[in-house]
CSV table of C-alpha atoms in Angstrom, one decimal:
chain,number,residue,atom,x,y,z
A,1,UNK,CA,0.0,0.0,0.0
A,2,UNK,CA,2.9,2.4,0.6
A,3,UNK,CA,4.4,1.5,-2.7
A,4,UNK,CA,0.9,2.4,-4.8
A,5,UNK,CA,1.1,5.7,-2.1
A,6,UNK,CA,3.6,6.5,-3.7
A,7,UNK,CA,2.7,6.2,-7.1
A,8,UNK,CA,0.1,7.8,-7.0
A,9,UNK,CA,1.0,10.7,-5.2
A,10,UNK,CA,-1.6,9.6,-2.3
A,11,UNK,CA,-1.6,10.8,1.3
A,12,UNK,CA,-0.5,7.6,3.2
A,13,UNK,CA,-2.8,6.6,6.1
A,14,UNK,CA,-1.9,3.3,5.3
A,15,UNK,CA,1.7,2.1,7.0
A,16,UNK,CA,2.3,3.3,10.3
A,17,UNK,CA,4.9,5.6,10.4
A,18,UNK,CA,5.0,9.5,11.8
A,19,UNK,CA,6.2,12.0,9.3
A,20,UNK,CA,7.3,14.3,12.4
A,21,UNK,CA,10.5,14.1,14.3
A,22,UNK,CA,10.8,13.5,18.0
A,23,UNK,CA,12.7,15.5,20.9
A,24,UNK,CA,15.4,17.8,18.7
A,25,UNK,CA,17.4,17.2,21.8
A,26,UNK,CA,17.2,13.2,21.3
A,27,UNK,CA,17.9,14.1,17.4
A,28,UNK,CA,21.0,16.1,18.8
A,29,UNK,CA,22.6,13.7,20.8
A,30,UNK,CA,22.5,10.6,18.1
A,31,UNK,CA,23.8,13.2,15.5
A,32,UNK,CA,26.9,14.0,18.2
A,33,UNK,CA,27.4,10.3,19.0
A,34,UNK,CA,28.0,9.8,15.2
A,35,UNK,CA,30.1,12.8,14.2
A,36,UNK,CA,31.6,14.9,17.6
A,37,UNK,CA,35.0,14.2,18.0
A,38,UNK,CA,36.1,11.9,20.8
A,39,UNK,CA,32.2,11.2,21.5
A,40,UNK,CA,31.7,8.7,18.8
A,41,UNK,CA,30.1,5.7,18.8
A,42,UNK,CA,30.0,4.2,15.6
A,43,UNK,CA,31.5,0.9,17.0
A,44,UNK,CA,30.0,-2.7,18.4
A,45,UNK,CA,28.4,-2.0,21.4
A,46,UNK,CA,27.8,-4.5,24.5
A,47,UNK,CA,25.3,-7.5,23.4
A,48,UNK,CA,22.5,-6.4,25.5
A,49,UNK,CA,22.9,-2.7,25.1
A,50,UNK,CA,24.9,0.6,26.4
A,51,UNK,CA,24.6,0.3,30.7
A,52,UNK,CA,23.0,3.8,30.0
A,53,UNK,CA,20.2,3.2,28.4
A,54,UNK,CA,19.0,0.3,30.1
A,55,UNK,CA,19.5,2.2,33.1
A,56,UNK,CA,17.2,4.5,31.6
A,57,UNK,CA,14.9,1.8,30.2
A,58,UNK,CA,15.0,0.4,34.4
A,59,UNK,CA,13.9,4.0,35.3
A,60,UNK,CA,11.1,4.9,33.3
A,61,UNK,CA,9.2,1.0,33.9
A,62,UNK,CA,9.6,1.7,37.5
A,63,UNK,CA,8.6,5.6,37.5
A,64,UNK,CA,5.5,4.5,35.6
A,65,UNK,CA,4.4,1.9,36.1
A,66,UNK,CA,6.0,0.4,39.1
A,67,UNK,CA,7.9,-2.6,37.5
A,68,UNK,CA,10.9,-3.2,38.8
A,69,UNK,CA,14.1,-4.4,36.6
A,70,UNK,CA,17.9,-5.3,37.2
A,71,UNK,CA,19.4,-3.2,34.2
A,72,UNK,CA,22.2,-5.5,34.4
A,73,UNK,CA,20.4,-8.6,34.3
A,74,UNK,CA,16.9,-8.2,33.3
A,75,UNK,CA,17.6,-5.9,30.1
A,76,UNK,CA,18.6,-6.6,27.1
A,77,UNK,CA,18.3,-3.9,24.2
A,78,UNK,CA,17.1,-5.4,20.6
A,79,UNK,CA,17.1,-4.5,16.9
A,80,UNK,CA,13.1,-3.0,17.1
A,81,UNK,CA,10.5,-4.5,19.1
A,82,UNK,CA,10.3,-7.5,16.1
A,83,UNK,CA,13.5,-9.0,16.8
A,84,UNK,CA,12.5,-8.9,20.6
A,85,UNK,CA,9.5,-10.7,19.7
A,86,UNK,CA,11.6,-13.0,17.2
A,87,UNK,CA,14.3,-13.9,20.1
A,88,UNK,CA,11.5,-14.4,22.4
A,89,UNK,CA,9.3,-17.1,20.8
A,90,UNK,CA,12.6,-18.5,19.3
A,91,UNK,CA,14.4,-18.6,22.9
A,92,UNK,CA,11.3,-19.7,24.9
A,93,UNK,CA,8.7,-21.4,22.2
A,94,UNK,CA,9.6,-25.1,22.1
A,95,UNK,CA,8.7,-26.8,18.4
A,96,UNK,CA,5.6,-28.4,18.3
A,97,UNK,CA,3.8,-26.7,21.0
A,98,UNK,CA,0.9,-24.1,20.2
A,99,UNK,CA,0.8,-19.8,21.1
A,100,UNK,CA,-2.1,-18.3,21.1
A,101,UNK,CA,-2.5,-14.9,20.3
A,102,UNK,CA,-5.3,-11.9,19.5
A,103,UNK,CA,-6.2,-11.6,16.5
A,104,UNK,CA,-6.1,-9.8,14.0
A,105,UNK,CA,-2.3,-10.3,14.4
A,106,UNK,CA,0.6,-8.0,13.8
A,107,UNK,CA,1.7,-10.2,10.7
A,108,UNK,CA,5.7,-10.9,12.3
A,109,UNK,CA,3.6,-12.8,14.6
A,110,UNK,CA,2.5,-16.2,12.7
A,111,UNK,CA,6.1,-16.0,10.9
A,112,UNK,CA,8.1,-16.1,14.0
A,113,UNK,CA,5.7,-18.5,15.5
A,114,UNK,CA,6.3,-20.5,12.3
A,115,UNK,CA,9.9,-20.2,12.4
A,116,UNK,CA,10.3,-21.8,15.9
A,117,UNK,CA,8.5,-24.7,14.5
A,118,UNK,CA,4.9,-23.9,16.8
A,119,UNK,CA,1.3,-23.7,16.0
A,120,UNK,CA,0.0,-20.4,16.2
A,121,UNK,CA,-3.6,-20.7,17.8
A,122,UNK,CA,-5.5,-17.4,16.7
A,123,UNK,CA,-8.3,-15.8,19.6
A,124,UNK,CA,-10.4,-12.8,17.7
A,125,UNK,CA,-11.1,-9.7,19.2
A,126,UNK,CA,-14.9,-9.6,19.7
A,127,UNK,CA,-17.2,-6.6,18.3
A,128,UNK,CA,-18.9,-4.8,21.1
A,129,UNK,CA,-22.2,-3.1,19.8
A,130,UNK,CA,-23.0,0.2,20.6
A,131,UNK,CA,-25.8,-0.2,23.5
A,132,UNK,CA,-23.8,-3.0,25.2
A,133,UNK,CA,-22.1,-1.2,27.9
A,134,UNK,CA,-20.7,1.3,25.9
A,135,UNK,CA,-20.5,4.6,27.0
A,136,UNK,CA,-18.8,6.1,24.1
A,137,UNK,CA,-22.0,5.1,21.7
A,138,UNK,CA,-19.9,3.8,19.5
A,139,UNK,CA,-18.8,-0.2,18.5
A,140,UNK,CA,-16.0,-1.7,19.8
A,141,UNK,CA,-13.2,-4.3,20.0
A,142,UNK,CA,-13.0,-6.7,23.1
A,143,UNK,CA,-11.3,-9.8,24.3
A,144,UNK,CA,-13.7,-12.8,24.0
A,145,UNK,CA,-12.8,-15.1,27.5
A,146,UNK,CA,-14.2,-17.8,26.7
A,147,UNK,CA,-12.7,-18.1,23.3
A,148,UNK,CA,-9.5,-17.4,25.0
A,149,UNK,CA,-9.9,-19.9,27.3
A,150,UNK,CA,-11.0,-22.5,25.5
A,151,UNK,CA,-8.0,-21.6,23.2
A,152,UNK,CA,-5.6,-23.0,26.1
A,153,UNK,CA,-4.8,-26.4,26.4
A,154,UNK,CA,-1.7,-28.6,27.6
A,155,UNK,CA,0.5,-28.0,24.2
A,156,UNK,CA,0.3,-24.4,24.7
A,157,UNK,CA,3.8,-22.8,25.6
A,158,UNK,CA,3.7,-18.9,25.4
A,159,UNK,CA,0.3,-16.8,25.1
A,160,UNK,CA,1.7,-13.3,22.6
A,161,UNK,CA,0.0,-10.5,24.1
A,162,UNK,CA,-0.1,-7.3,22.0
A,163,UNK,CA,-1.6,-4.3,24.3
A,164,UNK,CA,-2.2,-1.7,23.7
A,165,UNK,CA,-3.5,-3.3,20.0
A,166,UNK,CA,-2.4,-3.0,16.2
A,167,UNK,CA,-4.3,-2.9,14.6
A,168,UNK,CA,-7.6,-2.6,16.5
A,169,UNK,CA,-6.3,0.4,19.1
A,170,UNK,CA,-8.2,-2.0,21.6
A,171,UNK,CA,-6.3,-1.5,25.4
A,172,UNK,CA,-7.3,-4.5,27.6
A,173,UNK,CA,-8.6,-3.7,30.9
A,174,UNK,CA,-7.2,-4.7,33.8
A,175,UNK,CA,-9.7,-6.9,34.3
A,176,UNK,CA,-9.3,-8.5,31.2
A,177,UNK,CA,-5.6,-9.1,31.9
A,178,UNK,CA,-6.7,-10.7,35.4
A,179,UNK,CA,-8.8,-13.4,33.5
A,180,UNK,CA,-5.8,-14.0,31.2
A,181,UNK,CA,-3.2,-14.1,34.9
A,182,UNK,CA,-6.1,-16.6,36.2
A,183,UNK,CA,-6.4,-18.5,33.2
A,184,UNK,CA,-2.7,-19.7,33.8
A,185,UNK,CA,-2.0,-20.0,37.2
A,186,UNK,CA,-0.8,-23.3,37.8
A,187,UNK,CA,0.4,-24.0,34.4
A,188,UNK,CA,4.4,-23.7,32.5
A,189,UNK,CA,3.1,-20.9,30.2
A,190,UNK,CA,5.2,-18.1,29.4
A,191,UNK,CA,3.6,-14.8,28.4
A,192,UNK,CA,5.0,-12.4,26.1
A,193,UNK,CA,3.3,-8.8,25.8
A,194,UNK,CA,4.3,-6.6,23.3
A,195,UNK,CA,3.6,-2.8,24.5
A,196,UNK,CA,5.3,-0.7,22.2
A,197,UNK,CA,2.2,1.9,22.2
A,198,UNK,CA,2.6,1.8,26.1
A,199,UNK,CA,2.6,5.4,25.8
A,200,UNK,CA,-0.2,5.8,23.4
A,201,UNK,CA,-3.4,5.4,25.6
A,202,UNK,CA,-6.2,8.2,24.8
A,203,UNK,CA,-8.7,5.8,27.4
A,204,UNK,CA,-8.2,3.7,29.9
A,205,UNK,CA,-4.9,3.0,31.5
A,206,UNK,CA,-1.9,1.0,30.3
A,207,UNK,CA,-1.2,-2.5,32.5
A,208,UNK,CA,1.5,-3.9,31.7
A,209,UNK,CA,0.7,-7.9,32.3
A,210,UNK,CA,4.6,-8.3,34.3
A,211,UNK,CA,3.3,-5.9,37.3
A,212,UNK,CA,0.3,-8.2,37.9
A,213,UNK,CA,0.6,-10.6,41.1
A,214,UNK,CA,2.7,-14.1,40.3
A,215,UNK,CA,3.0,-12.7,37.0
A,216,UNK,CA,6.5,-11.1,36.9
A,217,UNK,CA,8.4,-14.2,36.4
A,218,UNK,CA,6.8,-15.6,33.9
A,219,UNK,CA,6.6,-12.6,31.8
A,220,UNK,CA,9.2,-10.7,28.7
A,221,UNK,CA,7.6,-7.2,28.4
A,222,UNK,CA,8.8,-5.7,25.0
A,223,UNK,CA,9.2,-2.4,24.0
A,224,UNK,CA,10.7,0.4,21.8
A,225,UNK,CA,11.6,3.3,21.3
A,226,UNK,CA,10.1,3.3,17.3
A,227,UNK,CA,6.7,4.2,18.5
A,228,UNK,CA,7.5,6.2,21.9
A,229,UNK,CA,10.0,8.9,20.5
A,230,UNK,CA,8.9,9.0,16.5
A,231,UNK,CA,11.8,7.2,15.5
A,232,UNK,CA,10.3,3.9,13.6
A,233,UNK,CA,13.5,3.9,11.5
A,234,UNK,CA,15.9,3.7,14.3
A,235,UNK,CA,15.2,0.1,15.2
A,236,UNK,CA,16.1,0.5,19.0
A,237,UNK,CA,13.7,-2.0,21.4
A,238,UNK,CA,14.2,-3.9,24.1
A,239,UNK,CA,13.1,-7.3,26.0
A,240,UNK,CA,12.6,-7.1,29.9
A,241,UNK,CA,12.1,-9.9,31.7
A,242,UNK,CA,13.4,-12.2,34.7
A,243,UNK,CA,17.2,-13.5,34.3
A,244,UNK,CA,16.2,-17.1,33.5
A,245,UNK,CA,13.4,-16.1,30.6
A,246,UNK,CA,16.1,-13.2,29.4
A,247,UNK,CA,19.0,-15.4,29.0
A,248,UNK,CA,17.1,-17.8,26.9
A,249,UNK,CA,16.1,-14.8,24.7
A,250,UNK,CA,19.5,-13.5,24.5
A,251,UNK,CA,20.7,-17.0,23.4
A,252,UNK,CA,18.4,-16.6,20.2
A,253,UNK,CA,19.0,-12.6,19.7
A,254,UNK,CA,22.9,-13.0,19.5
A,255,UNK,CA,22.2,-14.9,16.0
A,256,UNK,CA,19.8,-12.8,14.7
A,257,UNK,CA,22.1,-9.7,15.5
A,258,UNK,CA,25.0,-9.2,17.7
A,259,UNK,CA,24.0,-5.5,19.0
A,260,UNK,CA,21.7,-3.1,17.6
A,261,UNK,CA,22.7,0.8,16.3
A,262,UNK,CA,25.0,2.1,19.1
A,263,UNK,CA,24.9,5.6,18.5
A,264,UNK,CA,21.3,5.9,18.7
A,265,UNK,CA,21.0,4.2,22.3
A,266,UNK,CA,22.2,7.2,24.3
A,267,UNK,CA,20.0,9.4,22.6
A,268,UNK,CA,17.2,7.0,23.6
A,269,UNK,CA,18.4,6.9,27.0
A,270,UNK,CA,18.5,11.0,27.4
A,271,UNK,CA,14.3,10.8,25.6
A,272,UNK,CA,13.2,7.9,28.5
A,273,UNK,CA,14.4,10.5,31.2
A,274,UNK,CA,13.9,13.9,29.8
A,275,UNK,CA,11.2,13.9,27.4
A,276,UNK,CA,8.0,13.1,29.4
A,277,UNK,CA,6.4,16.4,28.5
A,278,UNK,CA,6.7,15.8,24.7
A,279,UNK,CA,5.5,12.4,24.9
A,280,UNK,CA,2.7,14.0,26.6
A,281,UNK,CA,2.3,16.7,23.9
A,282,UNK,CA,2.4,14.3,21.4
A,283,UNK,CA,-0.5,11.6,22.5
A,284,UNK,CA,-2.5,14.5,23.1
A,285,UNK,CA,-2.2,15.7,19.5
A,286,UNK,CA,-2.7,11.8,18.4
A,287,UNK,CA,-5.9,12.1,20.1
A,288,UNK,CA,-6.7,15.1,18.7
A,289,UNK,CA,-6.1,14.0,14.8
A,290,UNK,CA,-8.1,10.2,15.9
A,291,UNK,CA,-11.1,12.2,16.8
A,292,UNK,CA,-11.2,14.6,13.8
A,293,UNK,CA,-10.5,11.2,11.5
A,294,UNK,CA,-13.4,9.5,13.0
A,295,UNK,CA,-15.7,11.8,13.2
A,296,UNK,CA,-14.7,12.2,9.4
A,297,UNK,CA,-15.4,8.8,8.6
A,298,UNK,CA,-18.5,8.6,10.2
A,299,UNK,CA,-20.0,11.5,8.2
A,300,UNK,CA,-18.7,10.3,5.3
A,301,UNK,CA,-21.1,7.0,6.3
A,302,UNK,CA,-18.9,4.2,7.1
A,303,UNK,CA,-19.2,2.7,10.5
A,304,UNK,CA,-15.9,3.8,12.8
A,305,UNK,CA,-15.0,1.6,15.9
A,306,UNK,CA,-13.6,3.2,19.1
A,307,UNK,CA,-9.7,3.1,19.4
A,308,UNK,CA,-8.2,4.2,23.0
A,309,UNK,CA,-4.9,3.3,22.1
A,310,UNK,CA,-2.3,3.0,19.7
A,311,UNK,CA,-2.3,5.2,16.0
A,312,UNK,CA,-4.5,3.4,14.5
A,313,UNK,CA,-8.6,3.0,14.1
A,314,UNK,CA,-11.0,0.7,12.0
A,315,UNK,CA,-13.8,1.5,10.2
A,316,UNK,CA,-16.3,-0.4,8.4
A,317,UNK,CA,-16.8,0.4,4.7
A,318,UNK,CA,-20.1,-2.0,4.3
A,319,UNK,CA,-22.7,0.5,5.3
A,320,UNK,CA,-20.9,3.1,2.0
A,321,UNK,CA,-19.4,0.9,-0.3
A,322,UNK,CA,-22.5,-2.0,-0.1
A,323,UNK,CA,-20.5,-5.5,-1.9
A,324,UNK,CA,-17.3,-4.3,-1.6
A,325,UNK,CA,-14.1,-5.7,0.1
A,326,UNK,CA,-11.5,-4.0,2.0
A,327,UNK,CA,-8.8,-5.6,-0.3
A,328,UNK,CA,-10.5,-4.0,-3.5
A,329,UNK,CA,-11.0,-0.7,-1.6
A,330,UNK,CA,-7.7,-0.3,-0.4
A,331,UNK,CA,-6.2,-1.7,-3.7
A,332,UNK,CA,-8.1,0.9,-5.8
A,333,UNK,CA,-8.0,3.8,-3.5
A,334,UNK,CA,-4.3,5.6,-3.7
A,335,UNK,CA,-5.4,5.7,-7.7
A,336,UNK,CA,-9.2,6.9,-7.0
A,337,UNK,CA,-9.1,8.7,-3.9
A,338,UNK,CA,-5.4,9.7,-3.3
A,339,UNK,CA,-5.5,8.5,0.1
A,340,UNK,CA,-3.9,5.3,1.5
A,341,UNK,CA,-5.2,2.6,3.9
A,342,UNK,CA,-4.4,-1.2,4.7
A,343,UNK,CA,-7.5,-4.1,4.9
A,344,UNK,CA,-7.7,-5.9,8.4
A,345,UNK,CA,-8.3,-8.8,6.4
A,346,UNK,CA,-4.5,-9.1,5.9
A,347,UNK,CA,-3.7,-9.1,9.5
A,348,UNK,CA,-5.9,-12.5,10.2
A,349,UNK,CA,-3.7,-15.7,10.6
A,350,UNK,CA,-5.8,-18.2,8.8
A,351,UNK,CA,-9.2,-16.2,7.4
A,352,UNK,CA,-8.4,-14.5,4.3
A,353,UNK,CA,-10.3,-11.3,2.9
A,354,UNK,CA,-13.6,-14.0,3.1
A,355,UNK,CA,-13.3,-14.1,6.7
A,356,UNK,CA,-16.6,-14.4,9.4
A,357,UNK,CA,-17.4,-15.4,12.4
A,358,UNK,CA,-20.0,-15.4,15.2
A,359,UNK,CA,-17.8,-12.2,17.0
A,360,UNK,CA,-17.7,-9.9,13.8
A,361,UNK,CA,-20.0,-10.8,11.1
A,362,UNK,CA,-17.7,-10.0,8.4
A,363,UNK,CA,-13.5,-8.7,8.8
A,364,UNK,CA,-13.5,-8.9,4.9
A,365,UNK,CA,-14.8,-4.8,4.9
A,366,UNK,CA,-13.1,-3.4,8.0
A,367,UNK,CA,-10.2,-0.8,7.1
A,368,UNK,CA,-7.3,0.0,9.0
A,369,UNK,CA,-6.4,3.8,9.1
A,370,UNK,CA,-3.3,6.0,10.8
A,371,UNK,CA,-3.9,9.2,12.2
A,372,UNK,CA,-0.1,9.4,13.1
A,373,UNK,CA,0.6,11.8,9.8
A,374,UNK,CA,1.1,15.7,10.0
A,375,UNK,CA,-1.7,18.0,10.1
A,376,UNK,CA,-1.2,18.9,6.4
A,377,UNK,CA,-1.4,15.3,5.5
A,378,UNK,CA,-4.5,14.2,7.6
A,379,UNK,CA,-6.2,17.4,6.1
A,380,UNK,CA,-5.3,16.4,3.1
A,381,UNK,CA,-6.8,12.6,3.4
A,382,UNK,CA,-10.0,13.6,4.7
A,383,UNK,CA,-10.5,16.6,2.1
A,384,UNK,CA,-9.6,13.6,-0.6
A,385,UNK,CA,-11.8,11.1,1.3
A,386,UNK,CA,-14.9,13.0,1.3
A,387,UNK,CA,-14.8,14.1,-2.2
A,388,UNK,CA,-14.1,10.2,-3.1
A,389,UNK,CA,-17.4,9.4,-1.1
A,390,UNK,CA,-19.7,12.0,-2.4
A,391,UNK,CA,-19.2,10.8,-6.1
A,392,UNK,CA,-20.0,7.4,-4.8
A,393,UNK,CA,-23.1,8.5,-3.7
A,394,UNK,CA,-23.5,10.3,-6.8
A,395,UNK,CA,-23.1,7.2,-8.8
């Protein structure tokens, strides 16, 4: 979808990536590291990342949120949150046994799953109507327990568990993460959360699963700095979790990379301890540019599910475009519209663009949008986007 962006000239709502820069300060720093005389770092760094910056990385878990790390031990920085998630499920995920998951699925999900040799065992998001307890008005994603239970069964290994959610913008409740803690009490499982939009909650409040009760040692929290600081093309994450589970990860990262980019980790470092009040900034303008999207979409007639979290909302294009499939909507709408956007369809493990069940009558006509652009680019989509729909009601 970004390559027919760009053919077309479209305004990208499609791949999630800002167009705006982060701290200068953070930019500052990484340029010095590369360039400043006798402050260079263009070198190997340690395996599991400068002392700095998991310091920092230590710091800002327990400032927020409580969770208490070893930086020494109980750190390890990665190439990106995917090769944390890769070196997880290839360090803990034995072959043959099963992970569940939510679906829809961010897609490094079945592959990695797939490369250790395991099952992935897909749970779906449920839809949430409007007039069942929701006091937005508006439909909504949800975690369907007893689907998620009955997904767990004596092969399962690890559970992958991605909040807040790509691409719904779902954020699990505590009390949703409770059932998932009770669920596995008593059993080997390991759980592996992916939180890179831990600072991206418009709703709600963050959890992250590790600070839950018996749950720390059976937990790898990952997280990066991609979607935190606006730098998507740094590739600085990072895997937190007890010595045992992190040793096992580091075992499988060292063959997938040796270190990640050195000079960009003390700039990181500096942004987890300095730059709260941007990162503050920042959501709210994400909120901001959601709500203007949505409320967009919904005049334009499509049906727009709520998204606390993340950059990223869903609409439906059924009640508009009446036949149609996300695929062919997204696939002609850089040419027709100008504007870019990505079917859900293509984040289910095993569906397809056909795909239905009892939850959500039909995922083949959902669309995934991005409201992480610039001002002058979100303008730009909706100004194109309502144009596009008001021929089509024309027609």
């Amino acid at each position: 979808m970004s390559a027919l962006a760009a053919q077309h000239k479209a305004a990208n709502l499609g791949q999630g990536f800002p167009d705006e820069d982060g701290p200068q300060e953070m930019l500052d720093i990484a340029a010095r590291m590369v360039h400043e005389p006798g402050a260079t770092m263009n070198q190997y760094g340690p395996g599991r990342g400068l002392p700095e910056l998991r310091r920092a990385i230590a710091a800002d878990r327990a400032r927020r949120h409580g969770h208490e790390l070893d930086p020494e031990t109980e750190i390890a920085v990665t190439v990106g949150a995917t090769e944390a998630l890769a070196a997880s499920i290839l360090g803990l995920v034995e072959e043959g046994s099963e992970v569940v998951a939510l679906e829809p699925t961010y897609d490094a999900y079945p592959a990695a799953v797939g490369l250790a040799g395991a099952t992935l065992v897909p749970v779906r998001l449920q839809r949430v109507q409007a007039d069942q307890d929701n006091s937005a008005g508006h439909t909504s994603f949800a975690l369907d327990r007893e689907a998620f239970a009955a997904a767990l069964s004596p092969r399962t290994s690890a559970i992958l568990l991605n909040t807040p959610h790509n691409p719904t913008g779902t954020v699990l409740s505590r009390e949703d993460l409770e059932f998932i803690a009770d669920c596995i009490r008593g059993t080997q499982i390991v759980v592996i959360t992916d939180e890179v939009y831990e600072h991206l909650v418009f709703e709600g409040t963050h959890v992250p699963f590790a600070t839950l009760t018996g749950m720390r040692e059976r937990t790898v929290t990952i997280s990066s700095a991609a979607k935190s600081f606006n730098v998507t093309g740094w590739k600085i994450g990072w895997a937190m979790a007890p010595a045992e589970l992190l040793d096992a990860v580091v075992a499988a990262k060292q063959f997938l990379s040796y270190v990640g980019a050195t000079p960009f980790q003390p700039a990181v470092a500096w942004a987890l301890d300095n730059a709260h009040d941007w990162s503050v900034q920042w959501r709210d303008t994400l909120e901001r540019r959601r709500t203007e999207l949505a409320e967009a979409l919904r005049d334009m007639g499509m049906e727009v599910f709520e998204a606390p979290g993340t950059y990223f909302l869903i609409s439906d294009i059924a009640p508009m475009f009446p036949g149609e499939s996300a695929v062919d909507f997204c696939t002609r709408l850089p040419k027709d519209a100008g504007v870019a956007a990505i079917p859900v369809s293509v984040f289910l493990a095993d569906g397809g663009p056909e795909a239905t069940d009892s939850s959500c009558s039909s995922w083949n006509t959902l669309v995934r949008w991005t409201f992480c652009k610039n001002d002058e680019t979100m303008a730009t989509a909706i100004d194109r986007l309502r144009s596009f729909t008001r021929a089509a009601q024309l027609r």
